[in-house]
Structures are given as structure tokens and as C-alpha cells.
PDB file of C-alpha atoms and ligand atoms in Angstrom:
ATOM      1  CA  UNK A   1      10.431   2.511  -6.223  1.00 89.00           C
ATOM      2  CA  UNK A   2       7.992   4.691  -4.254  1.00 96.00           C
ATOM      3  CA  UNK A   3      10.143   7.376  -3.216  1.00 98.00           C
ATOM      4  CA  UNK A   4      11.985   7.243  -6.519  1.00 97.00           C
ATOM      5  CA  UNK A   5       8.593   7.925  -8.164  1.00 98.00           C
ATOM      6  CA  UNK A   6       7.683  10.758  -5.710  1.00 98.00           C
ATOM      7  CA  UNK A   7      10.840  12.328  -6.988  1.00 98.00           C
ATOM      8  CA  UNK A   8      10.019  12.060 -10.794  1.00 98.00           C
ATOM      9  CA  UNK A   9       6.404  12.689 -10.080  1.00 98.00           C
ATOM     10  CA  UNK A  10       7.796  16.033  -8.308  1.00 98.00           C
ATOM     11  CA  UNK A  11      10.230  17.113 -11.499  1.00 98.00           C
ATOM     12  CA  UNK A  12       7.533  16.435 -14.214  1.00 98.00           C
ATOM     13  CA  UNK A  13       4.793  18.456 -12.260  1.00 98.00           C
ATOM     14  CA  UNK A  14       7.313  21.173 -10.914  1.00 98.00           C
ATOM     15  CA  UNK A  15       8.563  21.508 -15.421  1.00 98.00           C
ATOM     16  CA  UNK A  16       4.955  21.303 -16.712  1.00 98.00           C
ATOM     17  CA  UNK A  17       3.943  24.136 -14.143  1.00 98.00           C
ATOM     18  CA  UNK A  18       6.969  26.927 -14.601  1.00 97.00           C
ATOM     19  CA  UNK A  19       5.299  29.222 -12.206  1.00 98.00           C
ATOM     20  CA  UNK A  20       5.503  26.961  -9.392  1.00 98.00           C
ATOM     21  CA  UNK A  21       8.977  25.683 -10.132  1.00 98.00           C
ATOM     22  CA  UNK A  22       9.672  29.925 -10.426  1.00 98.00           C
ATOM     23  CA  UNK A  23       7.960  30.316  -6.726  1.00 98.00           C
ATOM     24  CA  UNK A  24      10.373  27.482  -5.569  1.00 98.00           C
ATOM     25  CA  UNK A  25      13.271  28.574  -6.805  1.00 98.00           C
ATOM     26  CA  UNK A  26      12.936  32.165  -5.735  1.00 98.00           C
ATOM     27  CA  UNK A  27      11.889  30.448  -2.644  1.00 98.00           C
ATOM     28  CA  UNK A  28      13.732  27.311  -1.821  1.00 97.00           C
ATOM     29  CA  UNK A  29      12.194  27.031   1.583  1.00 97.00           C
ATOM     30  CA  UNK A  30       8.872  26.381  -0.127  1.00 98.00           C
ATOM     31  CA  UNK A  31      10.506  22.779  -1.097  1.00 98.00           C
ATOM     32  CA  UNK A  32       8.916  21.362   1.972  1.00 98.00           C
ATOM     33  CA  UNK A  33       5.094  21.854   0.800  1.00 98.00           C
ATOM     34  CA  UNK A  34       6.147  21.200  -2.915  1.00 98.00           C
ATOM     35  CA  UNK A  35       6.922  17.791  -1.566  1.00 98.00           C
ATOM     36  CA  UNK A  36       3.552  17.825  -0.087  1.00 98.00           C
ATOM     37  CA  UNK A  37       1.629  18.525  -2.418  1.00 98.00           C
ATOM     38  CA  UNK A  38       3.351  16.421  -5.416  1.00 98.00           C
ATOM     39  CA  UNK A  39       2.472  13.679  -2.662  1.00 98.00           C
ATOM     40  CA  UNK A  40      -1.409  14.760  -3.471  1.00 98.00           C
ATOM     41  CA  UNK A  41      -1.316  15.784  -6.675  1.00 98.00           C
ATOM     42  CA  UNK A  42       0.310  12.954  -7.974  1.00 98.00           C
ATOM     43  CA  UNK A  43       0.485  10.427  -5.273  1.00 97.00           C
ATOM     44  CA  UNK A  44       3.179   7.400  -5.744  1.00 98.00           C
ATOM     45  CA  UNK A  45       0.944   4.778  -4.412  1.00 98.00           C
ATOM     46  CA  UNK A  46      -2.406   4.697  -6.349  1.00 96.00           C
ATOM     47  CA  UNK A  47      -4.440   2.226  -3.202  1.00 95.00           C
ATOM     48  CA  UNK A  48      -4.401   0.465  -0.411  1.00 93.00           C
ATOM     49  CA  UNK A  49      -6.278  -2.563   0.706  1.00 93.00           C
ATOM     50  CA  UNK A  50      -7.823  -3.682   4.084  1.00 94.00           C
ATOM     51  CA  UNK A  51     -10.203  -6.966   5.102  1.00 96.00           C
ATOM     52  CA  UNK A  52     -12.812  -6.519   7.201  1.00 97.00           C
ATOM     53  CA  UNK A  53     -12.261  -8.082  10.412  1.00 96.00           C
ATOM     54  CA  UNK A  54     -16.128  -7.767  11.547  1.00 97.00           C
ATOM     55  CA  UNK A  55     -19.370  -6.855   9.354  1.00 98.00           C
ATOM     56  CA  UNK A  56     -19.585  -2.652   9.062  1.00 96.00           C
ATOM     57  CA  UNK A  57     -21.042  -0.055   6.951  1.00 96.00           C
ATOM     58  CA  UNK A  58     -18.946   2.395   5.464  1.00 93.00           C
ATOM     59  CA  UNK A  59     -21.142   5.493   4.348  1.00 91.00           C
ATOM     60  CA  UNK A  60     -24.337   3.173   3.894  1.00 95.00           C
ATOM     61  CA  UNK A  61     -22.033   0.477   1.675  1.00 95.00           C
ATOM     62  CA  UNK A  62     -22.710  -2.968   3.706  1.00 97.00           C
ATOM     63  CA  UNK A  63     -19.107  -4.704   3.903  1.00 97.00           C
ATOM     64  CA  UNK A  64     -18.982  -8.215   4.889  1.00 98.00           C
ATOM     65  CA  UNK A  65     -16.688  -9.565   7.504  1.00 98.00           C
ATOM     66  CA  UNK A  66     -13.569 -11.215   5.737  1.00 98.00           C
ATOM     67  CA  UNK A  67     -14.491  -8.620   2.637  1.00 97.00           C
ATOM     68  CA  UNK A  68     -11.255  -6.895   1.047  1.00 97.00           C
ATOM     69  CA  UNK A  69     -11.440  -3.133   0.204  1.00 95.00           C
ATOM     70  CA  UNK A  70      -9.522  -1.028  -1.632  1.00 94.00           C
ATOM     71  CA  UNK A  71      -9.197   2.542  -0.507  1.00 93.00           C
ATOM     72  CA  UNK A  72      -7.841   4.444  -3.341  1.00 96.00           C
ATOM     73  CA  UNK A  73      -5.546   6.843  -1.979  1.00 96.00           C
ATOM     74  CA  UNK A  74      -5.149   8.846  -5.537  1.00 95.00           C
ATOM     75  CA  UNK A  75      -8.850   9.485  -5.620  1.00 96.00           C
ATOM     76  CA  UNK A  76      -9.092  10.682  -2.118  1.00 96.00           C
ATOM     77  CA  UNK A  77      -6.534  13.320  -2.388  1.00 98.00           C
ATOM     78  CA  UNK A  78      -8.486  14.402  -5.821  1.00 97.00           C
ATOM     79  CA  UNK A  79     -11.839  14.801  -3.587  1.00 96.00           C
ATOM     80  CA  UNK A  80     -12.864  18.521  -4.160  1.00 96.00           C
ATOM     81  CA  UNK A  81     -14.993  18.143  -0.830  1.00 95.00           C
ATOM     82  CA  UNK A  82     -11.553  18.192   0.533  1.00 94.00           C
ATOM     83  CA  UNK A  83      -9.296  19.583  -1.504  1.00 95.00           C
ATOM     84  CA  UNK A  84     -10.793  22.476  -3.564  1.00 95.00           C
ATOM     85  CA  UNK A  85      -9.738  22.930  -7.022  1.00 96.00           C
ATOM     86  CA  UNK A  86      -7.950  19.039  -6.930  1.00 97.00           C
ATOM     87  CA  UNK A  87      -6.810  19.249  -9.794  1.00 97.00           C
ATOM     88  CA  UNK A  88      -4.520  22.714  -9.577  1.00 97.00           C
ATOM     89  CA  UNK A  89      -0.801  22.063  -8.598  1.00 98.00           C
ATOM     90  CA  UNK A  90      -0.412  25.045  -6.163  1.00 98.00           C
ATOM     91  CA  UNK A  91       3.163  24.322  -3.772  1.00 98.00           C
ATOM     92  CA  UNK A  92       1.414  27.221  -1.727  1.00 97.00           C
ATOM     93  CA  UNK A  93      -1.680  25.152  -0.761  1.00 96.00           C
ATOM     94  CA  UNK A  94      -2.323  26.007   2.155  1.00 94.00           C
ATOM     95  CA  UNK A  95      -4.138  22.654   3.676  1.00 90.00           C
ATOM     96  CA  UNK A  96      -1.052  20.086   3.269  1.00 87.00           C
ATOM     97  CA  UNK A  97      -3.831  17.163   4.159  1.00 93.00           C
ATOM     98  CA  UNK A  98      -2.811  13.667   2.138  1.00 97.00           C
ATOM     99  CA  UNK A  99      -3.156  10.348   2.590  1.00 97.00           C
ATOM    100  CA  UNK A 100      -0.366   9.218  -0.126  1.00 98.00           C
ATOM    101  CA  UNK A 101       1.291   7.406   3.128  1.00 98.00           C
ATOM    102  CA  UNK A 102      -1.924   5.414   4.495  1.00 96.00           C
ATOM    103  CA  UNK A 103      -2.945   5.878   7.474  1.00 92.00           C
ATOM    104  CA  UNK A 104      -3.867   4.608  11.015  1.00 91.00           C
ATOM    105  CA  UNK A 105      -1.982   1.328  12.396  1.00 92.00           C
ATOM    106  CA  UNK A 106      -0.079   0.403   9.231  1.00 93.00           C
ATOM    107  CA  UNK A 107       0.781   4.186   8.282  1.00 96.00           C
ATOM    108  CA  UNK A 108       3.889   4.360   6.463  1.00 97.00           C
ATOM    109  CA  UNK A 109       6.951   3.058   8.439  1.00 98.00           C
ATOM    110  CA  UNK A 110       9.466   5.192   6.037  1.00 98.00           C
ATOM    111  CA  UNK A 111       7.303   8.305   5.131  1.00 98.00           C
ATOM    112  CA  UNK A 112       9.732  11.045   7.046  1.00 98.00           C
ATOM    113  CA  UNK A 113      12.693   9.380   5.240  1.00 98.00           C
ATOM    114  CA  UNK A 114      10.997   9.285   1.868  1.00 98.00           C
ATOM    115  CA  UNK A 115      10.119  13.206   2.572  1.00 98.00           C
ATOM    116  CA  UNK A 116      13.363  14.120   3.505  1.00 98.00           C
ATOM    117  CA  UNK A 117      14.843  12.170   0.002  1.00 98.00           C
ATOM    118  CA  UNK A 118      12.580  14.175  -1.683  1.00 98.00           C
ATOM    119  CA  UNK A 119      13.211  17.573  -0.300  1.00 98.00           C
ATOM    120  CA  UNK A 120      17.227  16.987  -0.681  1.00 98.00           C
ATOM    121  CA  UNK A 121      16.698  15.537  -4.148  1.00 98.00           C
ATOM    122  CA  UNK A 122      14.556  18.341  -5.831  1.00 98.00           C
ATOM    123  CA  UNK A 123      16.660  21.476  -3.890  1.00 98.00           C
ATOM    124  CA  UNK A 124      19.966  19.751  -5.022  1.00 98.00           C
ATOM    125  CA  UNK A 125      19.143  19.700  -8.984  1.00 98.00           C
ATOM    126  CA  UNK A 126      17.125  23.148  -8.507  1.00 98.00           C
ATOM    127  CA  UNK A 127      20.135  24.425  -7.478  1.00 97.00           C
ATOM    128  CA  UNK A 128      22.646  22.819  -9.802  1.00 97.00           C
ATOM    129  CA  UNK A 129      20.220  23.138 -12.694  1.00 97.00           C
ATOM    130  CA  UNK A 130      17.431  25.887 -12.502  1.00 95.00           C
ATOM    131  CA  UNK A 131      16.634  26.076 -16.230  1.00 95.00           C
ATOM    132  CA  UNK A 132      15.944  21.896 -16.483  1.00 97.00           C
ATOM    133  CA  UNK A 133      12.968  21.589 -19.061  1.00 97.00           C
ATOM    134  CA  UNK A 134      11.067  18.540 -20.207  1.00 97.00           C
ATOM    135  CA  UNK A 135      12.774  17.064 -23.521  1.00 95.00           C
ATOM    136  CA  UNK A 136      10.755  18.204 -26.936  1.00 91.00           C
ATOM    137  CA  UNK A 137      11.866  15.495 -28.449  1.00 93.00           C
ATOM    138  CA  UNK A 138      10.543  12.461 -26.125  1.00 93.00           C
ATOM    139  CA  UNK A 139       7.557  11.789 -25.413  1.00 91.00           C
ATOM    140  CA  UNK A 140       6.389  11.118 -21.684  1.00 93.00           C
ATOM    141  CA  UNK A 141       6.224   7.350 -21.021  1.00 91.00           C
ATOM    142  CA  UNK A 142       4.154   6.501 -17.633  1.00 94.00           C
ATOM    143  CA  UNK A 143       5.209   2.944 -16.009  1.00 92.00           C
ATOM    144  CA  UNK A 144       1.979   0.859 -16.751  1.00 89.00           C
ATOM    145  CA  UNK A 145       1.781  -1.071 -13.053  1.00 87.00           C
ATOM    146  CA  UNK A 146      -1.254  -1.277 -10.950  1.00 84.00           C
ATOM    147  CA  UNK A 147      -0.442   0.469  -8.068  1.00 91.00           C
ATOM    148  CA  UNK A 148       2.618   2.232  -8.284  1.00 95.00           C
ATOM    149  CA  UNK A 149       2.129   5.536  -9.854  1.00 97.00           C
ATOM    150  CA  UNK A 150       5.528   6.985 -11.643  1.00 97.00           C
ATOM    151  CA  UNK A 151       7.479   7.404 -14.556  1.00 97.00           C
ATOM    152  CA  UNK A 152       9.210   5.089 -17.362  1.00 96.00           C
ATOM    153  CA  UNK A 153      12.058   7.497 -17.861  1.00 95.00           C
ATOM    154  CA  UNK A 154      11.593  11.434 -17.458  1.00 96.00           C
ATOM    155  CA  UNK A 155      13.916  13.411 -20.451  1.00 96.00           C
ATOM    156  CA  UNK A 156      14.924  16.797 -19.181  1.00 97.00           C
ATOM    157  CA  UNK A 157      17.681  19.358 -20.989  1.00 95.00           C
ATOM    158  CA  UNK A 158      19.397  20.950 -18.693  1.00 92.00           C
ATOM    159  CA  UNK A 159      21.275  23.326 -21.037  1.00 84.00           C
TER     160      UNK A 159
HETATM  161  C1  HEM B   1       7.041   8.356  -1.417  1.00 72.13           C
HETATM  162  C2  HEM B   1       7.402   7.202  -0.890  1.00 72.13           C
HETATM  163  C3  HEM B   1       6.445   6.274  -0.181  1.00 72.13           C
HETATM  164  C4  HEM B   1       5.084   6.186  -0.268  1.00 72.13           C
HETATM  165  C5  HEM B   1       4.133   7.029  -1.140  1.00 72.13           C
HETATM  166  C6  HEM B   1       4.672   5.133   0.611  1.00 72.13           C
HETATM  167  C7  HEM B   1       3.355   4.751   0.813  1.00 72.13           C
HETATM  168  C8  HEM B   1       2.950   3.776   1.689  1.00 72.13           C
HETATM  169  C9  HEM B   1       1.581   3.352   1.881  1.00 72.13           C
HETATM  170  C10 HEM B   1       0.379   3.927   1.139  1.00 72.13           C
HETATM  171  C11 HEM B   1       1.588   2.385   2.806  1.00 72.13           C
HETATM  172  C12 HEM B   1       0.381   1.585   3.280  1.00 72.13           C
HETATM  173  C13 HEM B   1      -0.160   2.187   4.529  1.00 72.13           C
HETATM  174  C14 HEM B   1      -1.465   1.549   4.901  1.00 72.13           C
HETATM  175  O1  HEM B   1      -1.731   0.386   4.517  1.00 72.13           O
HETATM  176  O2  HEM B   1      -2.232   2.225   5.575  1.00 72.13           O
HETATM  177  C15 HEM B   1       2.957   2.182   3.203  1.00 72.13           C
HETATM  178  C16 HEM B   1       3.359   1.251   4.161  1.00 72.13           C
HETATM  179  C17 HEM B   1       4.656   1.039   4.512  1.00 72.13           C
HETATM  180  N1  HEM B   1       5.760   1.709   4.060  1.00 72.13           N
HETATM  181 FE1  HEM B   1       5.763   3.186   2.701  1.00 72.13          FE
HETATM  182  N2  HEM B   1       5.777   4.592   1.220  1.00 72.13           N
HETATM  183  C18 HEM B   1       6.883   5.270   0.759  1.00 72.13           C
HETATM  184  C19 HEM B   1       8.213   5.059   1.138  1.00 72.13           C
HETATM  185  C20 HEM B   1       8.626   4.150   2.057  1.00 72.13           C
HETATM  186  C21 HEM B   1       9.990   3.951   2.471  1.00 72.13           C
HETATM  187  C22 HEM B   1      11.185   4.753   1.950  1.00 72.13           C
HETATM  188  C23 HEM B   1       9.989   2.946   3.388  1.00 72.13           C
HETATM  189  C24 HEM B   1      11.112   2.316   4.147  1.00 72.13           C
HETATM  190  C25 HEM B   1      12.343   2.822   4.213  1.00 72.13           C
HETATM  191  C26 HEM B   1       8.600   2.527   3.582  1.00 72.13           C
HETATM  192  C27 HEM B   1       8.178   1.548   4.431  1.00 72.13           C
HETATM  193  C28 HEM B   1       6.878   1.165   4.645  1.00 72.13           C
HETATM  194  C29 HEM B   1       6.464   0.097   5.550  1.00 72.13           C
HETATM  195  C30 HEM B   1       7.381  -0.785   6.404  1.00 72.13           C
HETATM  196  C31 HEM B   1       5.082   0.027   5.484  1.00 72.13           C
HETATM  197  C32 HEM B   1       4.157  -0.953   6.222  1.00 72.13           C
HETATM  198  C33 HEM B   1       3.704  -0.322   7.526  1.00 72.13           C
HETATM  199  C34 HEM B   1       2.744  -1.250   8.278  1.00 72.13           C
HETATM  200  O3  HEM B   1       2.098  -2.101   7.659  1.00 72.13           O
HETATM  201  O4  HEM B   1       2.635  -1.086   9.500  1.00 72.13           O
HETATM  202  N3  HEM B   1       7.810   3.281   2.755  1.00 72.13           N
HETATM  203  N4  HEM B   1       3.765   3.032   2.526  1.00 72.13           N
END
């Protein structure tokens, strides 16, 4: 499901922003950050969770041993301390910085494979269909699920 939604998070952000999809398609190198930044800009996996193992502060917030906390990933990558203008999809960013796979000990066991899916996936129907557009006459339906971030169905025309 995750990489699945990484690739119909890419497609819907790459149709809704025709200069970027134009940069990557004059440019299919470029498919490598695109990936990237999709991964930030509209990150698959909306949080992750970790229990305290000992007592800590994090940033002055007490946390109790045994405490669960969820780390929202989305949020993070949308922090304009570290990622100015969050909320612009740019494929030319040039600070790839994410944390859509986790990180530390438990960082994603299948994050190069998911890349590479994504990369093959989005240069293969580029290249077999460079004028895809979003469908008029559907309306976008987001998959209402706590933590995975992606898409019902995504209608494109590809004529
Ligand atoms: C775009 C696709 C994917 C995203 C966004 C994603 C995201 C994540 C995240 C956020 C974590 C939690 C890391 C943490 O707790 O710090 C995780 C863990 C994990 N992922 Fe993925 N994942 C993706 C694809 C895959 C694929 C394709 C596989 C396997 C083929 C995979 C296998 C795993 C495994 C085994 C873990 C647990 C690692 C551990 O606990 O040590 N993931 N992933």
C-alpha cells in the first residue's frame, strides 16, 4: 500500500503542477528528486510511534517512561524551519532532507526498493503517456485511513 500510494501521490502532484511534470519530462533524469520530494510533499505514511523506554524531555515536553509518542512524519517534512516554502512542490529542491521512511534503528527496511518502484513507475508512463491529465469529470477521492496517506482511485485521460 505504501509504495503504491507514493506512486499516486507522485502522479496527482506531478498533473496538478504542469511545470514540474514539464521540467521532468524535458528532463527525465530529474525523476530521482521528484521521487524525493513527492516523499515530502506528500508523504505516504502520515506517523510513527515510539514508547519511552526511560523518563526524557523532548524540547522541554516531560515524557514518562512507558509513554507512547507519535512523531508525525507529514508535519515534520511541512516544518518551514526546515524546509522553506513547505508547502511549494519544487522536483528541483535542492535539500532532499525527509523523514517519510522513519528513521534511526527501525528506519525503513524496504525504502531503496520502494524508491526504485517509484522512479521506474513514473519514467515508464511519462514516457508512454506525456500528455496524462487529471479527469474533469471525477472528482479526487482521498482513502480516509489514519495513517496511510494516498488515493481512492486517481482518473487520468491519457488522450
Ligand atoms: C513509499 C513506501 C514506503 C514508506 C513511505 C515506508 C515508510 C516506513 C516507515 C515510516 C517506517 C517506520 C520507521 C520507524 O518506525 O522509524 C517503515 C518501517 C518499515 N518498512 Fe517501510 N515504507 C515503505 C515501503 C516499504 C517496503 C516496500 C517494504 C518492504 C519491501 C518496507 C518494509 C519496512 C519494514 C520491514 C519496516 C520496519 C523496520 C524496523 O522496524 O526495523 N517498507 N516504513
Amino acid at each position: 500500500m505504501t509504495t503504491t500510494d507514493l506512486i499516486g501521490n507522485a502522479v496527482l502532484a506531478l498533473l496538478q503542477h504542469p511545470g514540474e511534470l514539464s521540467k521532468l519530462l524535458a528532463n527525465p533524469s530529474l525523476v530521482r528528486s521528484a521521487v524525493e520530494e513527492v516523499l515530502r510533499y506528500d508523504a505516504p505514511v502520515v506517523q510513527g510511534t515510539r514508547i519511552a523506554t526511560e523518563a526524557m524531555q523532548i524540547d522541554g515536553c516531560p515524557v514518562a517512561a512507558g509513554q507512547t509518542i507519535n512523531a508525525v512524519l507529514y508535519a515534520a517534512n511541512h516544518d518551514s524551519e526546515a524546509h522553506p516554502d513547505p508547502k511549494r512542490f519544487d522536483i528541483e529542491r535542492p535539500d532532499k532532507r525527509h523523514i517519510s521512511f522513519g528513521g534511526g534503528a527501525h528506519f525503513c527496511l524496504g525504502a531503496p526498493l520502494a524508491r526504485a518502484e517509484a522512479q521506474i513507475a513514473l519514467s515508464v508512463l511519462f514516457e508512454r503517456f506525456p500528455k496524462l491529465r487529471l479527469s474533469a469529470e471525477h472528482p479526487l477521492e482521498r482513502r480516509t485511513m489514519l495513517n496511510f496517506n494516498g488515493l481512492e482511485a486517481l482518473w487520468v485521460r491519457a488522450d
